[in-house]
Coordinates of C-alpha atoms and ligand atoms in Angstrom, one line a residue:
M1 CA 0.0 0.1 0.0
T2 CA 1.4 3.4 -1.0
Q3 CA 0.1 6.4 1.0
T4 CA 0.2 9.4 -1.2
E5 CA -1.5 12.0 1.1
L6 CA 0.7 13.4 3.9
V7 CA -0.9 13.2 7.4
P8 CA 1.1 15.9 9.5
G9 CA 2.5 14.4 12.8
L10 CA 1.1 11.0 11.5
A11 CA -2.0 12.0 13.6
G12 CA -4.3 8.8 13.9
I13 CA -2.1 6.7 11.7
P14 CA -1.5 3.4 13.5
A15 CA 2.3 2.7 13.7
A16 CA 2.1 -0.7 15.6
E17 CA -0.3 -3.3 17.1
S18 CA 0.1 -3.2 20.7
S19 CA -1.8 -4.8 23.8
I20 CA 0.0 -2.5 26.4
S21 CA -2.5 0.5 26.9
F22 CA -5.7 1.9 25.6
I23 CA -7.0 5.5 25.4
N24 CA -10.4 6.8 24.6
G25 CA -9.7 10.6 24.1
Q26 CA -13.5 11.5 23.9
E27 CA -14.3 9.8 27.2
G28 CA -11.2 10.6 28.9
L29 CA -10.4 6.8 29.5
L30 CA -7.0 5.3 30.0
S31 CA -6.2 1.7 30.8
Y32 CA -3.0 -0.4 31.2
R33 CA -3.6 -4.0 30.0
G34 CA -7.2 -3.5 30.3
I35 CA -7.2 -2.0 33.9
R36 CA -8.5 1.5 34.4
I37 CA -5.9 4.0 35.5
E38 CA -8.1 5.2 38.4
E39 CA -8.1 1.8 39.8
L40 CA -4.4 1.4 39.5
A41 CA -3.9 4.8 41.1
A42 CA -6.1 3.8 44.1
H43 CA -5.0 0.4 44.8
S44 CA -1.6 -0.5 43.0
N45 CA 2.0 0.8 43.2
F46 CA 4.7 1.4 40.5
E47 CA 6.5 -1.9 40.9
E48 CA 3.3 -3.7 40.4
V49 CA 2.5 -1.7 37.3
I50 CA 5.8 -2.3 35.8
C51 CA 5.1 -6.1 36.2
L52 CA 1.5 -5.5 34.7
L53 CA 3.0 -3.5 31.7
W54 CA 5.7 -6.0 31.1
D55 CA 4.0 -9.4 31.6
G56 CA 0.4 -8.4 30.5
T57 CA -1.2 -9.4 33.9
L58 CA -1.1 -8.3 37.6
P59 CA 1.7 -10.4 39.4
T60 CA 1.0 -12.7 42.3
Q61 CA 2.7 -11.7 45.6
A62 CA 5.4 -14.3 44.9
A63 CA 6.0 -12.9 41.3
L64 CA 6.1 -9.4 42.7
D65 CA 8.6 -10.2 45.3
A66 CA 10.8 -12.0 42.8
F67 CA 10.5 -9.1 40.4
K68 CA 11.8 -6.6 43.2
E69 CA 14.4 -8.9 44.2
R70 CA 15.8 -8.9 40.6
L71 CA 15.5 -5.3 40.2
R72 CA 17.1 -4.3 43.5
P73 CA 20.8 -4.9 42.7
H74 CA 20.5 -2.6 39.5
S75 CA 19.7 0.6 41.6
K76 CA 23.5 0.7 42.5
L77 CA 25.5 2.3 39.7
H78 CA 28.5 0.7 38.1
P79 CA 31.6 2.5 39.2
D80 CA 32.4 3.7 35.7
L81 CA 28.9 5.1 35.3
E82 CA 29.2 6.8 38.7
R83 CA 32.4 8.4 37.5
F84 CA 30.6 9.4 34.3
V85 CA 27.8 11.2 36.2
R86 CA 30.4 13.1 38.3
A87 CA 32.0 14.3 35.1
L88 CA 28.8 15.7 33.5
P89 CA 28.9 19.4 32.7
L90 CA 27.2 21.5 35.4
Q91 CA 25.3 23.8 33.2
G92 CA 23.2 21.1 31.3
H93 CA 19.6 20.3 31.6
P94 CA 18.9 17.1 33.7
M95 CA 17.2 15.5 30.7
E96 CA 20.3 16.0 28.7
A97 CA 22.2 14.3 31.6
L98 CA 19.8 11.4 31.7
Q99 CA 19.9 10.9 28.0
A100 CA 23.7 10.7 28.1
S101 CA 23.6 8.5 31.2
L102 CA 21.3 5.9 29.7
A103 CA 23.6 5.6 26.7
T104 CA 26.5 5.2 29.0
L105 CA 24.6 2.6 31.1
G106 CA 24.6 0.4 27.9
M107 CA 28.4 0.8 27.7
V108 CA 28.9 -0.8 31.2
S109 CA 26.3 -3.5 30.6
P110 CA 26.9 -7.0 29.3
R111 CA 26.9 -7.6 25.5
V112 CA 24.1 -10.2 25.1
D113 CA 22.1 -11.8 22.4
L114 CA 18.9 -9.8 22.4
R115 CA 17.0 -12.4 20.5
D116 CA 17.1 -14.3 23.9
P117 CA 13.8 -13.2 25.8
V118 CA 15.7 -13.9 29.1
A119 CA 18.5 -11.6 28.0
R120 CA 16.0 -9.0 27.0
L121 CA 14.3 -9.0 30.3
D122 CA 17.6 -8.7 32.0
A123 CA 18.6 -5.7 30.0
C124 CA 15.1 -4.2 30.8
L125 CA 15.8 -4.7 34.6
R126 CA 19.1 -3.1 34.4
T127 CA 17.6 0.0 32.8
M128 CA 14.6 0.2 35.1
G129 CA 16.7 -0.5 38.2
A130 CA 19.2 2.3 37.4
V131 CA 17.2 5.2 36.3
S132 CA 16.0 6.6 39.6
T133 CA 19.5 6.6 40.9
L134 CA 20.9 8.1 37.8
I135 CA 18.5 11.0 37.9
A136 CA 19.1 11.7 41.6
A137 CA 22.9 11.3 41.3
A138 CA 23.2 13.8 38.4
E139 CA 21.1 16.3 40.3
R140 CA 23.3 16.0 43.4
H141 CA 26.4 16.4 41.3
R142 CA 25.0 19.5 39.8
K143 CA 24.4 20.9 43.3
G144 CA 27.9 20.0 44.3
L145 CA 26.5 17.5 46.9
P146 CA 28.0 14.0 47.7
L147 CA 26.1 11.3 45.8
V148 CA 23.8 9.1 48.1
E149 CA 24.3 5.2 48.0
P150 CA 20.8 3.9 47.0
D151 CA 19.0 1.8 49.7
P152 CA 17.9 -1.5 47.8
N153 CA 15.0 -1.9 50.5
L154 CA 13.3 1.1 49.3
S155 CA 10.7 1.3 46.6
I156 CA 11.7 3.1 43.3
A157 CA 9.8 6.2 44.5
G158 CA 11.3 6.0 48.0
N159 CA 14.8 5.3 46.6
F160 CA 14.5 8.4 44.2
L161 CA 13.5 10.8 47.0
Y162 CA 16.3 9.3 49.3
C163 CA 19.0 9.6 46.8
L164 CA 17.9 13.0 45.8
N165 CA 17.5 14.6 49.2
G166 CA 19.8 12.4 51.3
E167 CA 17.1 11.8 53.9
R168 CA 14.4 9.1 54.2
P169 CA 11.1 10.4 52.8
D170 CA 7.8 10.2 54.9
A171 CA 5.2 7.8 53.9
I172 CA 2.8 10.4 52.4
K173 CA 5.5 11.9 50.2
T174 CA 6.6 8.4 49.0
R175 CA 3.0 7.3 48.3
V176 CA 2.3 10.4 46.3
L177 CA 5.4 10.1 44.2
D178 CA 4.6 6.4 43.7
C179 CA 1.2 7.3 42.4
A180 CA 2.4 9.9 40.2
L181 CA 4.7 7.3 38.6
V182 CA 1.8 4.9 38.3
L183 CA -0.2 7.7 36.4
H184 CA 2.6 8.5 33.9
A185 CA 3.9 4.9 33.2
E186 CA 2.4 4.4 29.8
H187 CA 0.3 6.2 27.2
T188 CA 0.1 4.5 23.8
M189 CA 2.0 5.7 20.8
N190 CA 3.1 9.2 21.9
A191 CA 6.2 10.8 20.5
S192 CA 8.8 9.3 23.0
T193 CA 7.3 5.8 22.8
F194 CA 7.3 6.0 19.0
A195 CA 11.0 7.1 19.1
C196 CA 11.8 4.2 21.3
R197 CA 9.9 1.7 19.0
V198 CA 11.6 3.1 15.8
V199 CA 15.1 2.7 17.5
A200 CA 14.0 -0.7 18.8
S201 CA 13.1 -1.8 15.3
T202 CA 16.7 -1.6 14.4
E203 CA 17.1 -4.4 17.1
T204 CA 19.3 -2.2 19.3
N205 CA 19.5 -2.6 23.0
P206 CA 17.0 -0.8 25.4
Y207 CA 19.6 1.5 26.8
T208 CA 20.0 3.2 23.4
A209 CA 16.2 3.0 22.5
T210 CA 15.2 4.6 25.9
S211 CA 17.9 7.2 25.6
A212 CA 16.3 8.3 22.3
A213 CA 12.9 8.3 24.0
V214 CA 14.3 10.6 26.6
G215 CA 15.4 13.1 23.9
A216 CA 11.8 13.0 22.5
L217 CA 10.2 13.5 25.8
Y218 CA 12.5 16.5 26.7
G219 CA 10.7 18.8 24.2
P220 CA 8.2 21.4 25.3
L221 CA 5.3 20.0 23.4
H222 CA 5.7 16.7 25.2
G223 CA 7.2 16.0 28.6
G224 CA 8.9 19.3 28.9
A225 CA 5.5 21.1 29.4
N226 CA 5.4 20.3 33.2
E227 CA 8.2 22.5 34.2
R228 CA 6.9 25.3 32.0
V229 CA 3.5 25.0 33.7
L230 CA 5.1 25.9 37.0
V231 CA 7.0 28.8 35.6
Q232 CA 3.7 30.0 34.0
L233 CA 1.9 29.8 37.4
E234 CA 4.6 31.6 39.1
S235 CA 4.7 34.4 36.5
I236 CA 0.9 34.9 36.6
G237 CA 1.4 36.0 40.3
G238 CA -2.0 35.1 41.8
P239 CA -5.6 34.1 40.9
E240 CA -6.7 37.7 40.7
N241 CA -4.3 38.2 37.7
V242 CA -5.5 35.2 35.7
S243 CA -8.3 36.7 33.6
A244 CA -6.1 39.6 32.3
W245 CA -3.1 37.1 31.8
V246 CA -5.4 34.8 29.6
D247 CA -6.7 37.9 27.7
K248 CA -3.1 38.6 26.7
K249 CA -2.3 35.1 25.9
M250 CA -5.3 34.7 23.6
A251 CA -4.7 38.1 22.0
A252 CA -1.0 36.9 21.2
K253 CA -2.3 33.6 20.0
E254 CA 0.0 31.8 22.4
K255 CA -0.6 28.4 24.0
V256 CA -1.3 27.9 27.6
M257 CA 1.0 25.3 28.9
G258 CA -0.7 22.3 30.5
F259 CA -3.8 22.5 28.4
G260 CA -4.7 20.6 25.3
H261 CA -3.9 17.1 24.1
R262 CA -3.5 15.3 20.8
V263 CA -5.8 12.5 21.9
Y264 CA -7.9 13.7 25.0
K265 CA -10.7 16.2 24.2
T266 CA -11.9 16.3 27.8
K267 CA -10.0 16.6 31.0
D268 CA -7.1 14.1 31.1
P269 CA -7.8 11.4 33.6
R270 CA -4.3 11.5 34.8
A271 CA -4.9 15.2 35.6
K272 CA -7.9 14.4 37.7
N273 CA -5.8 11.8 39.7
L274 CA -3.0 14.2 40.2
Q275 CA -5.3 16.8 41.5
I276 CA -6.5 14.3 44.1
L277 CA -2.9 13.6 45.1
A278 CA -2.1 17.3 45.4
R279 CA -5.1 17.7 47.9
E280 CA -3.9 14.7 49.8
L281 CA -0.4 16.2 50.1
F282 CA -1.6 19.7 51.0
E283 CA -3.7 18.3 54.0
I284 CA -0.6 17.2 55.5
H285 CA 2.1 19.6 54.3
G286 CA 0.0 22.7 53.8
S287 CA -1.2 24.2 50.4
T288 CA 0.6 26.4 47.9
P289 CA -0.7 29.7 46.5
L290 CA 0.1 28.3 43.1
Y291 CA -2.7 25.8 43.5
D292 CA -5.3 28.5 43.8
T293 CA -3.8 30.2 40.7
A294 CA -4.1 26.8 38.9
L295 CA -7.8 26.4 39.8
R296 CA -8.6 29.8 38.5
L297 CA -6.7 29.2 35.4
E298 CA -8.5 26.0 34.8
E299 CA -11.7 27.8 35.1
E300 CA -10.8 30.6 32.7
V301 CA -9.2 28.4 30.0
T302 CA -11.9 25.8 29.9
A303 CA -14.6 28.5 29.7
R304 CA -12.9 29.9 26.8
L305 CA -11.4 26.9 25.0
G306 CA -13.5 23.9 26.3
G307 CA -15.5 24.1 23.2
K308 CA -12.4 23.3 21.1
G309 CA -11.7 20.3 23.4
I310 CA -8.9 22.0 25.4
Y311 CA -8.8 21.0 29.0
P312 CA -6.0 20.4 31.6
N313 CA -3.5 17.7 30.5
V314 CA -1.3 15.5 32.8
D315 CA 1.3 18.2 33.1
F316 CA -1.0 20.7 34.6
F317 CA -1.0 19.5 38.2
S318 CA 2.1 17.3 38.2
G319 CA 4.4 20.4 38.6
I320 CA 2.5 21.6 41.8
V321 CA 2.7 18.2 43.3
Y322 CA 6.5 17.8 42.5
Q323 CA 7.2 21.2 43.9
K324 CA 5.6 20.3 47.3
L325 CA 7.8 17.2 47.4
G326 CA 10.9 19.4 47.2
I327 CA 11.8 18.6 43.6
P328 CA 13.6 21.2 41.6
T329 CA 11.6 22.5 38.6
D330 CA 13.9 21.2 35.9
V331 CA 13.9 17.7 37.4
F332 CA 10.2 17.4 36.8
T333 CA 10.6 16.0 33.3
P334 CA 13.2 13.4 34.4
I335 CA 10.6 12.1 36.9
F336 CA 8.2 11.7 33.9
A337 CA 11.0 9.8 32.2
L338 CA 11.5 7.6 35.3
S339 CA 7.9 6.6 35.2
R340 CA 7.6 6.3 31.4
M341 CA 10.6 4.1 31.4
A342 CA 8.2 1.3 32.3
G343 CA 6.0 1.9 29.2
W344 CA 9.0 2.4 27.0
L345 CA 10.5 -0.9 28.0
A346 CA 7.2 -2.7 27.6
H347 CA 7.2 -1.4 24.0
W348 CA 10.8 -2.1 23.4
M349 CA 10.1 -5.9 24.3
E350 CA 6.8 -5.9 22.3
Q351 CA 8.6 -4.5 19.2
M352 CA 11.6 -6.9 19.7
E353 CA 9.0 -9.9 19.9
D354 CA 7.5 -9.2 16.5
N355 CA 9.9 -6.8 14.7
K356 CA 9.7 -5.0 11.4
L357 CA 12.2 -2.3 10.8
F358 CA 10.4 1.1 10.6
R359 CA 11.0 2.7 7.2
P360 CA 8.1 5.1 6.3
G361 CA 7.8 6.9 3.1
Q362 CA 8.0 10.6 2.2
I363 CA 6.4 13.0 -0.2
Y364 CA 9.3 14.5 -2.1
T365 CA 8.9 18.3 -2.7
G366 CA 12.5 19.0 -4.0
R367 CA 13.8 19.6 -7.5
K368 CA 14.6 16.9 -10.0
D369 CA 17.2 16.3 -12.7
V370 CA 19.5 19.1 -11.6
S371 CA 23.0 19.0 -13.2
Y372 CA 26.2 19.0 -11.2
V373 CA 27.9 22.4 -11.5
P374 CA 31.8 22.4 -10.9
I375 CA 32.7 24.5 -7.8
G376 CA 34.5 27.2 -9.8
Q377 CA 31.4 27.8 -12.1
R378 CA 28.9 28.3 -9.2
S379 CA 27.5 31.7 -8.3
A380 CA 26.0 32.5 -4.9
A381 CA 22.5 33.1 -6.5
G382 CA 22.8 30.2 -8.8
K383 CA 22.1 27.5 -6.0
Ligands
LIG1 N1 -3.6 26.8 24.6 C1 -4.3 27.5 23.8 N2 -4.8 27.0 22.7 C2 -4.5 25.9 22.4 C3 -3.8 24.9 23.2 C4 -3.3 25.6 24.4 N3 -2.7 24.8 25.3 N4 -3.6 23.7 22.8 C5 -4.3 23.8 21.6 N5 -4.8 25.1 21.3 C6 -5.5 25.5 20.1 C7 -4.6 25.8 19.0 O1 -4.1 27.2 19.0 C8 -5.5 25.5 17.8 O2 -6.3 26.6 17.7 P1 -6.8 27.0 16.2 O3 -7.7 25.8 15.7 O4 -7.6 28.2 16.4 O5 -5.5 27.3 15.3 C9 -6.4 24.4 18.2 O6 -6.4 24.4 19.6 C10 -5.6 23.0 17.9 O7 -4.3 23.0 18.3 P2 -3.1 22.0 17.9 O8 -1.8 22.5 18.5 O9 -3.2 21.8 16.4 O10 -3.6 20.7 18.6 P3 -2.8 19.4 18.8 O11 -3.8 18.3 19.1 O12 -1.8 19.1 17.7 O13 -2.0 19.9 20.2 C11 -0.7 19.9 21.9 C12 -1.8 19.1 21.2 C13 0.7 20.0 21.2 C14 -0.4 19.1 23.2 C15 -1.2 21.3 22.3 O14 -2.5 21.4 23.0 C16 -0.2 22.2 23.1 O15 0.9 22.7 22.5 N6 -0.4 22.3 24.4 C17 0.5 23.1 25.3 C18 1.8 22.2 25.6 C19 1.4 21.1 26.6 O16 0.7 21.3 27.7 N7 2.0 20.0 26.3 C20 1.9 18.8 27.1 C21 0.9 17.7 26.4 S1 0.6 16.3 27.4 C22 2.0 15.5 27.3 O17 2.8 15.4 26.3 C23 2.4 14.4 28.3

């Protein structure tokens, strides 16, 4: 079949068959392996969700314990990788550090035959196990603080907060981050997952494929929006300024960060759950004035743009939650990557199981039959 008409952004064009997650954008429904995200947010945890995404069903207690046991040793960084993190430039963005660190993780991991499913799972465990420590270590290095040795007895969420802050997080903070990780873990064929699958289709390892996915997630139209939402809320300065601020944005035809989604045409179900988490956190640790600005902004933007299907997306409340957890603004997108790593790796395995190299077509718009002109006979205008 030859497609002759361009579909910008490949919107709505299926790129793969997948049984990992499902979205209904009109109804605001998201499920992982058939289980609604609301149920997982209320009852599950990140480690269990990784098993669900990778294996297709919820694990038994014994299978979950065995999974954690296998994941545990990989939270400790290889000495060469730790040296690499300590040598990272201080002025870079944490997503750039993460992308480079994942590629380096591949360099210190065993070369294995990825046609073997056991070797594939092992490579995924190495990647998933290391990522929380990598993000926290790069952040501490940037701040000039000593790196914190991971505690293999903590959950991924707990370990991340511990390695980032150097102190054991309380139960509510760990639960809130764990739940945020559940909510961001997988989301069908978005730009970063597609990038991961394209790289996987060349039959390369998960370190390289997820490093490419991190690059895709970094952009402001994808995962990079969450840190911009916080900057935006801070710049508005309070709920009383929202209406005039939105007027200016609309007049300048600028987008409001944290609103709109390629698939959801109603409020993103993950945004609803993050809002519940924000409230739980505020009950114990106190609210933030940014939340009042956010509520007013939601009201104003949905009143004006709801008719176009523009509602809060997942990034709208995540920044407010992460700020309350004491996480620096530019580490928000790496947390998204830590969570989405579960989904990317599920897609990497699915692609490897039934692979066809991605090789899309294009619609050529350039010139044809142009003669070669020797360099001495070319003029600047004669292109
Ligand atoms: N603020 C104001 N207007 C918007 C917004 C927004 N956030 N999003 C879309 N619109 C308007 C557009 O201006 C356009 O209007 P027009 O028809 O009058 O020209 C219309 O809605 C359609 O916009 P598109 O950008 O074509 O819609 P698309 O579905 O491609 O956009 C996207 C999705 C890229 C996420 C967009 O809504 C956006 O840029 N949002 C802001 C950035 C953001 O929050 N990104 C995070 C997305 S969630 C995630 O990646 C995890």
